Amino acid sequence: GGDGGDLIIGNHASANIGAGAHIGAIAFKNIDNSTGSSPHYAGIRCEATDTSGNMDLRFYTGIANLEADTPQITMYDSNLGIGTVTPGALLHTYHTTSNTCATFESGDAGAGINFKDNHARSSIEQNGTDFIIDADAGGVDSGSRIKFKVDNSTKAILHSGGDLLVGKDVADAGNGGVVGHEIHGGSNYVMFTRAGATTGYFGRNTSHGTLVN
């Protein structure tokens, strides 16, 4: 609704606009040549991405008109790209040489990122001298776990009770068929399991570490 006016910038062709075709732009030009090459440009440009009428929107700065330089920000198909014109996720950052692709900073103690699905919320956070990994940060579920995977294979699991399992999935060292070891939170021993053999317990029942069983 409303009676406001519109500014529409478009191409002159009516059909078969190919990918990469220039649709329109708004550019700002600075001819100051005191530093570097001139002129300097900053602008917003729209470019066709296919022959079906889809487009992206690019924000750029540089020394070339219509962003012959790499655009700084590109929006396409609900994805936002920073440093890339082909964002492959909702947020996609890219730099040709920098190893730091993102920084999340808070002005006070505590800076974190939340990860949330339709089941729970987890987070990672820097708070003072602590780096915190928090599975189910809202405490919605019981029995939450943190899994450590290598090559898409689970290698260790930290259970909500404090047990750390390495090389196995279930905290049941007496089954004789699982190889691995367990470190139990709140207990004073480490269990070692060997397939087809009994479990060995190494703990501290005197002033020194001893083999408990």
XYZ file of N, CA, C and O in Angstrom, residues 148-151 153-157 165-169:
56
model
N 33.220 -36.007 19.382
C 34.413 -35.611 18.649
C 34.572 -36.580 17.481
O 34.727 -37.784 17.688
N 34.520 -36.047 16.263
C 34.591 -36.886 15.074
C 35.851 -36.587 14.260
O 36.303 -35.442 14.192
N 36.384 -37.636 13.633
C 37.471 -37.516 12.671
C 37.084 -38.330 11.443
O 36.687 -39.497 11.571
N 37.164 -37.725 10.267
C 36.772 -38.397 9.020
C 35.357 -38.968 9.116
O 35.086 -40.088 8.692
N 33.781 -40.081 11.581
C 33.680 -41.225 12.478
C 33.886 -40.744 13.917
O 34.847 -40.029 14.202
N 32.973 -41.126 14.824
C 33.059 -40.699 16.211
C 34.248 -41.359 16.902
O 34.380 -42.584 16.904
N 35.126 -40.555 17.502
C 36.304 -41.061 18.190
C 36.218 -40.892 19.696
O 36.878 -41.636 20.443
N 35.452 -39.912 20.176
C 35.310 -39.695 21.612
C 33.959 -39.042 21.881
O 33.439 -38.304 21.046
N 33.406 -39.338 23.076
C 32.118 -38.781 23.470
C 32.216 -38.314 24.917
O 32.660 -39.063 25.796
N 34.345 -41.024 26.983
C 34.600 -42.299 26.324
C 35.461 -42.060 25.091
O 35.139 -41.211 24.267
N 36.544 -42.805 24.983
C 37.446 -42.695 23.839
C 37.500 -44.045 23.144
O 37.821 -45.054 23.752
N 37.146 -44.048 21.869
C 37.189 -45.273 21.091
C 36.005 -46.175 21.290
O 36.021 -47.332 20.862
N 34.944 -45.708 21.941
C 33.748 -46.517 22.154
C 32.560 -45.587 22.326
O 32.709 -44.391 22.559
N 31.356 -46.145 22.211
C 30.143 -45.343 22.225
C 29.342 -45.466 23.519
O 28.619 -44.553 23.882
